[in-house]
Amino acid sequence: GGRALRVLRSGGRGAAAARDGAWRAAATEWIAFLDDDVLPGPDWPERLAADLAGLPPEVAGSQGRVVVPRPQGRRPTDWERNTAGLEDAAWITADMAYRRGALAEVGGFDERFRRAYREDADLALRVLDTGRVLVRGDREITHPVRPAGFWASVRAQAGNADDVLMRRLHGPSWRARAGEGRGRLREHVLTTAAAALALAAAPAALRRPPGGAVAVAAGAAWAGLTVRFAAERIRPGPRTAGEIAKMAVTSVVIPPVAVRHRLRGLVLHGRARPWAGPRVVLFDRDDTLIRDVPYNGDPARVEPMPGARRALDRLRRHGVRIGVVSNQSGVAKGRITAGDVRRVNARVEELLGRIDVWEFCPHDGDDGCGCRKPAPGMIERAARRLGALPSEIAVIGDIGRDVEAAAAAGARGILVPTARTLPAEIAAAKETAPTLRAAVELVLGGGRRR
């Protein structure tokens, strides 16, 4: 009792982004993470403090013990057995505390993990790669089994896409390092391939019965693999009629769904790079994302700059958040209203996709505000709203005041010159790029270019 509770919102960007926003908003040496469906005991804070007290500097994290209640008087269902596996899982955020410095060193959670799955294992492996140590404490939390519908095990196959990202980031041995079993993907691929071959050969077999051997063999292989998979799931369970029916149906559906998510993961993450560099890119609006129309208050006149949508989508695929910081002195001059600016901004989002944060300065040059670029105010406000540090932000714009504002805020500035960019501004910029696409490549690649 008596403790203040602060609720932060991450805009629906997933568990990793929510946790990043939380730890960056805290100022303590240790940050403790709990899943939203666990039950800490009344003495959990004291036991956490005891686990963390006196840990040497090389220890970056401490994991609590997870207890999953077992059903009374019957064997556990497939879903209950999966949940019980959390008791032996390594470094899961059901109860995990990290030093704030360790989180900052590795850039926090990788926000490309949009689901509450694998993001904690990825973080742990990156922390261990720095040479730090993770330990287990004596504190304990209870993790009840959540209610699960008929198709819960099928929906869980979406994790196969995240496994692609894990393999890309940590190599083929990531499962062993994370304490994971080898998984069933190979069996799912064989089952799916057998089913596809049987379906493909069936029409030919009907036209030429002697040629049906391929269809029969493939069908038999699919049936055998599916029956074995279902039996392995049914055997340790309660073997009720409902559980047997669920296992039989979902064992047919799971293999192709797992393969589909694996292929989706290859498309999304096949060329993923390590989670590093700026987590946020802030853009100037006019002549950077859209063509400059002086004092424009008409959404119909919004025209994207060449390659703008593709550049922003590339950042989104890499888990980078996007914002806009724009001087709009036309408001102070009475040429447009703040509502006009917001309507134009809404049209920009329609054309270029979701923008995580908008900041605009309505003041004129003589107003003496702290937000009009080259002052850093808008960048600093955007950073606070996104829970980011200035050092994790890149600012991309077309004139000198954009990169000057970035420098004033402690962020990285990249100039993309246009016809209105002065030669002196180009000469003064620390980084320049010929196109918006090239600027995004600089951000993602971590290099610098003059």
XYZ file of C-alpha atoms in Angstrom:
450
model
C 0.000 0.000 0.000
C 1.026 3.597 -0.501
C 3.074 2.896 -3.639
C 2.371 5.124 -6.627
C 1.326 3.351 -9.812
C 2.179 4.832 -13.195
C 0.636 3.416 -16.358
C 2.517 3.843 -19.642
C 1.093 3.196 -23.101
C 3.117 1.832 -26.006
C 0.560 2.265 -28.772
C -0.072 -1.432 -29.382
C 3.420 -2.143 -30.713
C 3.868 -5.376 -28.799
C 5.320 -6.711 -25.568
C 8.940 -5.815 -26.331
C 8.087 -2.181 -27.056
C 5.949 -1.963 -23.914
C 8.789 -3.266 -21.759
C 11.273 -0.909 -23.404
C 9.058 2.059 -22.653
C 8.720 0.959 -19.048
C 12.382 0.461 -18.187
C 13.428 3.648 -19.944
C 10.921 5.594 -17.862
C 12.382 4.174 -14.630
C 15.423 5.531 -12.810
C 16.314 2.597 -10.533
C 19.394 0.404 -10.878
C 17.303 -2.761 -11.231
C 14.213 -3.221 -13.398
C 11.896 -6.146 -12.593
C 9.609 -7.578 -15.276
C 6.504 -9.660 -14.578
C 4.017 -11.107 -17.036
C 0.501 -9.771 -16.726
C -0.954 -13.189 -15.865
C 1.316 -14.157 -12.956
C 0.493 -13.985 -9.245
C 3.337 -12.772 -7.006
C 2.975 -13.592 -3.335
C 2.615 -10.870 -0.683
C 6.297 -11.224 0.231
C 7.533 -11.109 -3.385
C 9.015 -7.559 -3.169
C 11.053 -8.476 -0.098
C 12.258 -11.718 -1.678
C 13.175 -9.849 -4.866
C 15.216 -7.357 -2.847
C 16.965 -10.253 -1.085
C 17.796 -11.916 -4.427
C 19.318 -8.717 -5.792
C 21.162 -7.609 -2.673
C 24.901 -7.946 -2.953
C 25.017 -9.339 -6.479
C 28.441 -8.618 -8.005
C 28.679 -6.161 -10.933
C 29.143 -8.910 -13.516
C 25.636 -10.232 -12.748
C 23.245 -8.506 -15.152
C 20.012 -10.320 -14.340
C 18.172 -12.516 -11.854
C 15.317 -14.890 -12.668
C 12.620 -15.898 -10.215
C 11.123 -19.374 -9.910
C 7.871 -20.033 -11.727
C 5.274 -22.429 -10.328
C 2.423 -23.620 -12.570
C -0.480 -25.227 -10.645
C -1.348 -28.749 -11.781
C -4.924 -30.007 -12.222
C -6.215 -32.176 -9.387
C -7.461 -35.686 -10.030
C -6.581 -35.945 -13.730
C -3.746 -35.731 -16.182
C -2.943 -32.274 -17.641
C -4.196 -31.299 -21.066
C -1.895 -30.420 -23.933
C -2.299 -26.708 -23.196
C -1.641 -27.220 -19.483
C 1.523 -29.183 -20.245
C 2.747 -26.378 -22.503
C 2.195 -23.827 -19.743
C 3.923 -26.096 -17.201
C 7.008 -25.941 -19.406
C 7.524 -22.374 -18.172
C 8.817 -23.790 -14.899
C 12.008 -24.925 -16.636
C 12.285 -22.091 -19.176
C 15.394 -19.937 -19.015
C 15.361 -16.159 -18.547
C 11.660 -15.636 -19.221
C 10.060 -12.330 -18.266
C 7.359 -14.084 -16.264
C 9.745 -12.984 -13.474
C 13.064 -11.502 -14.562
C 15.037 -8.565 -13.186
C 17.826 -6.804 -15.121
C 20.276 -4.077 -14.284
C 19.273 -0.933 -16.093
C 22.847 -0.493 -17.368
C 22.794 -3.930 -18.981
C 19.535 -3.140 -20.756
C 20.943 0.149 -22.025
C 24.157 -1.506 -23.205
C 22.337 -3.919 -25.534
C 19.605 -1.489 -26.604
C 16.801 -3.108 -24.625
C 14.300 -5.544 -26.071
C 14.255 -6.131 -29.815
C 10.943 -4.557 -30.835
C 10.706 -6.653 -33.979
C 9.337 -9.352 -31.650
C 5.772 -8.075 -31.658
C 4.333 -11.049 -29.749
C 5.101 -11.982 -26.141
C 7.333 -14.776 -27.409
C 11.111 -15.140 -27.786
C 11.766 -11.473 -27.011
C 12.992 -12.431 -23.537
C 15.253 -15.230 -24.805
C 16.735 -12.900 -27.408
C 17.470 -10.261 -24.774
C 19.117 -12.809 -22.485
C 21.396 -14.118 -25.245
C 22.481 -10.592 -26.170
C 23.223 -9.795 -22.522
C 25.227 -13.015 -22.150
C 27.162 -12.122 -25.298
C 28.497 -9.026 -23.491
C 30.238 -11.309 -20.987
C 27.791 -10.652 -18.183
C 26.145 -13.335 -16.050
C 22.501 -14.241 -15.404
C 21.533 -16.046 -12.186
C 18.461 -17.647 -10.610
C 17.018 -16.302 -7.383
C 14.863 -17.820 -4.652
C 11.739 -15.682 -5.075
C 8.670 -17.374 -6.485
C 5.602 -16.460 -8.524
C 2.577 -18.524 -9.535
C 1.661 -18.741 -13.200
C -1.928 -19.994 -13.592
C -2.954 -21.703 -16.805
C -4.888 -19.223 -18.923
C -8.180 -20.355 -20.418
C -7.588 -21.577 -23.965
C -10.005 -22.147 -26.790
C -10.137 -25.038 -29.212
C -7.626 -23.454 -31.623
C -5.094 -22.112 -29.102
C -2.365 -24.550 -30.161
C -2.889 -23.576 -33.796
C -2.622 -19.858 -33.042
C 0.578 -20.536 -31.123
C 2.244 -21.621 -34.376
C 2.740 -17.929 -35.199
C 5.871 -18.258 -33.082
C 7.562 -20.049 -35.987
C 8.044 -16.649 -37.612
C 9.834 -15.383 -34.504
C 12.066 -18.452 -34.575
C 13.346 -17.296 -37.958
C 14.421 -14.019 -36.381
C 16.110 -15.894 -33.523
C 18.063 -18.055 -35.948
C 19.041 -15.037 -38.018
C 20.295 -13.139 -34.973
C 21.884 -15.946 -32.942
C 22.751 -18.696 -35.421
C 21.555 -22.291 -35.777
C 22.524 -23.181 -32.189
C 20.228 -20.607 -30.606
C 17.852 -23.238 -29.225
C 20.567 -24.956 -27.224
C 21.846 -21.640 -25.866
C 18.331 -20.590 -24.860
C 17.545 -23.938 -23.235
C 14.973 -24.864 -25.871
C 14.271 -28.281 -27.382
C 14.806 -28.807 -31.082
C 11.144 -28.301 -31.990
C 8.998 -30.145 -34.523
C 9.427 -28.020 -37.633
C 11.137 -30.792 -39.608
C 8.259 -33.165 -38.961
C 5.756 -30.447 -39.854
C 7.555 -29.798 -43.144
C 7.531 -33.521 -44.013
C 3.852 -33.828 -43.114
C 2.913 -30.764 -45.149
C 5.000 -31.887 -48.119
C 3.381 -35.339 -48.063
C -0.099 -33.800 -48.003
C 0.751 -31.432 -50.860
C 2.198 -34.255 -52.953
C -0.859 -36.455 -52.349
C -3.219 -33.656 -53.375
C -1.139 -32.816 -56.443
C -0.990 -36.446 -57.602
C -4.646 -37.229 -56.946
C -6.080 -35.806 -60.231
C -3.559 -37.769 -62.313
C -4.339 -40.914 -60.370
C -8.037 -40.560 -61.191
C -7.297 -40.224 -64.904
C -4.689 -43.019 -64.977
C -5.319 -45.428 -62.081
C -2.032 -47.304 -62.525
C -0.256 -44.025 -61.785
C -1.907 -43.631 -58.404
C 0.999 -45.150 -56.494
C 2.507 -41.740 -55.811
C -0.761 -40.371 -54.443
C -1.309 -43.448 -52.281
C 2.253 -43.427 -50.920
C 2.161 -39.702 -50.169
C -1.267 -40.013 -48.553
C -0.090 -42.894 -46.414
C 2.970 -40.921 -45.319
C 0.798 -37.939 -44.394
C -1.641 -40.134 -42.461
C 1.142 -41.919 -40.607
C 2.909 -38.702 -39.603
C -0.358 -37.060 -38.545
C -1.483 -40.051 -36.469
C 1.889 -40.224 -34.738
C 1.782 -36.504 -33.952
C -1.746 -36.752 -32.557
C -0.888 -39.842 -30.500
C 2.112 -38.112 -28.920
C -0.170 -35.284 -27.815
C -3.037 -37.507 -26.654
C -1.039 -40.145 -24.758
C 0.071 -38.034 -21.747
C -3.248 -36.178 -21.490
C -6.558 -36.861 -19.766
C -7.868 -38.762 -22.842
C -11.342 -37.365 -22.529
C -13.524 -37.298 -25.620
C -13.187 -33.528 -25.910
C -9.398 -33.562 -25.552
C -9.006 -36.416 -28.043
C -11.165 -34.599 -30.592
C -9.219 -31.383 -30.112
C -5.870 -33.145 -30.506
C -7.038 -35.045 -33.590
C -8.320 -31.957 -35.403
C -5.507 -29.586 -34.451
C -2.845 -32.190 -35.281
C -4.115 -32.080 -38.859
C -4.088 -28.287 -38.983
C -0.867 -27.474 -37.102
C 1.767 -28.709 -39.636
C 0.683 -26.552 -42.611
C 0.041 -23.563 -40.352
C 3.496 -23.923 -38.792
C 5.103 -24.095 -42.231
C 3.155 -21.065 -43.427
C 4.332 -18.997 -40.453
C 7.885 -20.186 -41.027
C 7.732 -18.941 -44.606
C 6.240 -15.675 -43.389
C 9.162 -15.328 -41.002
C 11.648 -15.871 -43.815
C 10.039 -13.039 -45.751
C 9.946 -10.702 -42.740
C 13.247 -11.548 -41.097
C 15.364 -13.364 -43.673
C 17.812 -10.461 -43.840
C 17.407 -9.076 -40.322
C 20.399 -7.405 -38.742
C 21.308 -7.260 -35.054
C 19.191 -4.960 -32.906
C 21.409 -1.889 -32.720
C 21.530 1.750 -33.674
C 18.716 4.270 -33.431
C 15.349 2.933 -32.296
C 13.605 6.056 -33.556
C 13.895 8.065 -36.763
C 12.352 11.518 -36.804
C 11.739 13.172 -40.160
C 11.199 16.720 -41.226
C 7.909 16.834 -43.118
C 8.041 19.313 -46.016
C 10.500 18.497 -48.815
C 11.607 15.411 -46.859
C 8.499 13.196 -46.716
C 6.144 15.303 -48.855
C 6.685 18.031 -51.405
C 6.771 21.497 -49.880
C 3.642 23.562 -50.532
C 4.102 26.815 -48.575
C 1.582 27.154 -45.745
C -0.420 24.211 -47.009
C -3.673 23.546 -45.178
C -5.281 21.434 -47.904
C -4.893 17.641 -47.561
C -5.657 17.247 -51.276
C -2.375 18.974 -52.129
C -0.220 16.458 -50.230
C 2.228 14.686 -52.558
C 4.793 12.216 -51.174
C 8.449 12.630 -52.057
C 9.805 9.897 -54.356
C 10.550 6.697 -52.436
C 9.114 8.004 -49.157
C 6.650 5.147 -48.560
C 9.248 2.513 -49.385
C 11.817 4.102 -47.064
C 9.368 4.262 -44.157
C 8.177 0.696 -44.714
C 11.792 -0.470 -44.605
C 12.227 1.141 -41.195
C 8.988 -0.409 -39.971
C 10.140 -3.876 -41.032
C 13.220 -3.394 -38.878
C 11.173 -2.409 -35.828
C 12.209 1.256 -35.949
C 9.631 3.763 -34.751
C 8.909 6.778 -36.911
C 8.085 10.356 -36.035
C 7.768 13.760 -37.689
C 9.074 17.079 -36.313
C 7.951 20.033 -38.401
C 8.116 23.830 -38.163
C 4.701 25.292 -39.067
C 5.089 29.045 -38.660
C 2.037 29.558 -40.870
C -0.077 29.040 -37.737
C 1.539 32.020 -35.993
C 1.286 34.066 -39.189
C -2.431 33.323 -39.488
C -2.014 31.644 -42.873
C -3.210 28.235 -41.603
C -4.679 26.839 -38.378
C -3.440 24.075 -36.106
C -6.429 22.054 -37.335
C -5.218 22.501 -40.912
C -1.817 21.127 -39.923
C -3.404 18.087 -38.295
C -5.585 17.394 -41.333
C -2.564 17.547 -43.618
C -0.686 15.263 -41.231
C -3.573 12.787 -41.293
C -3.384 12.734 -45.089
C 0.348 12.064 -44.871
C -0.418 8.994 -42.754
C -3.000 7.823 -45.276
C -0.368 7.925 -48.001
C 2.774 6.900 -46.119
C 1.472 4.659 -43.317
C 1.350 4.959 -39.542
C 3.513 7.624 -37.877
C 4.224 6.862 -34.222
C 4.571 10.456 -33.063
C 3.824 13.871 -34.551
C 5.333 17.102 -33.245
C 4.919 20.489 -34.886
C 5.908 23.979 -33.805
C 3.194 26.615 -34.442
C 5.463 29.566 -33.584
C 7.232 32.122 -35.733
C 10.928 32.842 -35.699
C 10.627 35.836 -33.370
C 8.476 34.074 -30.758
C 11.474 32.823 -28.782
C 10.077 29.311 -28.262
C 12.179 26.255 -27.494
C 10.544 24.012 -30.062
C 11.123 25.712 -33.423
C 14.061 24.077 -35.174
C 17.020 24.526 -34.805
C 15.961 24.429 -31.141
C 15.741 20.841 -29.797
C 12.296 21.051 -28.151
C 10.293 18.961 -30.611
C 12.932 16.234 -30.702
C 13.084 16.122 -26.924
C 9.287 15.900 -26.655
C 9.159 13.106 -29.223
C 11.874 11.236 -27.326
C 9.920 11.456 -24.068
C 6.708 10.310 -25.727
C 8.447 7.277 -27.224
C 10.524 6.430 -24.154
C 13.765 6.828 -26.125
C 17.096 8.439 -25.366
C 18.397 11.149 -27.725
C 21.375 8.940 -28.540
C 18.927 6.379 -29.949
C 17.341 8.853 -32.348
C 18.252 9.824 -35.891
C 16.783 12.965 -37.453
C 16.502 13.186 -41.235
C 15.742 16.500 -42.932
C 16.527 18.648 -45.935
C 17.899 21.883 -44.445
C 20.518 22.894 -41.929
C 18.133 23.628 -39.070
C 17.011 19.961 -39.081
C 20.484 18.610 -38.364
C 21.264 21.528 -36.040
C 18.214 20.633 -33.948
C 19.381 17.016 -33.862
C 22.811 18.077 -32.612
C 21.268 20.340 -29.983
C 19.194 17.411 -28.676
C 22.121 14.972 -28.718
C 20.664 12.967 -31.613
C 22.157 11.919 -34.938
C 21.372 14.207 -37.878
C 21.372 13.229 -41.555
C 20.861 15.827 -44.279
C 19.136 14.893 -47.547
C 19.721 17.983 -49.715
C 17.081 19.346 -52.095
C 17.033 22.348 -54.403
C 16.421 24.690 -51.455
C 19.318 23.364 -49.346
C 22.110 25.928 -49.147
C 25.677 24.887 -50.057
C 26.854 26.113 -46.654
C 24.315 23.805 -44.951
C 25.601 20.833 -46.925
C 29.196 21.682 -46.044
C 28.362 22.029 -42.342
C 26.400 18.764 -42.051
C 28.256 15.863 -40.454
C 26.266 13.338 -42.520
C 24.551 13.679 -45.848
C 22.733 11.253 -48.121
C 21.657 11.785 -51.740
C 18.184 10.289 -51.276
C 15.736 9.381 -48.546
C 16.394 5.722 -49.248
C 20.142 6.232 -48.821
C 19.554 8.039 -45.517
C 17.507 5.098 -44.232
C 20.278 2.718 -45.290
C 22.724 4.803 -43.257
C 20.478 4.449 -40.216
C 20.002 0.708 -40.599
C 23.582 -0.007 -41.609
C 25.127 2.053 -38.853
C 27.638 3.667 -41.201
C 28.295 7.327 -41.828
C 28.599 9.187 -45.104
C 29.686 12.656 -46.123
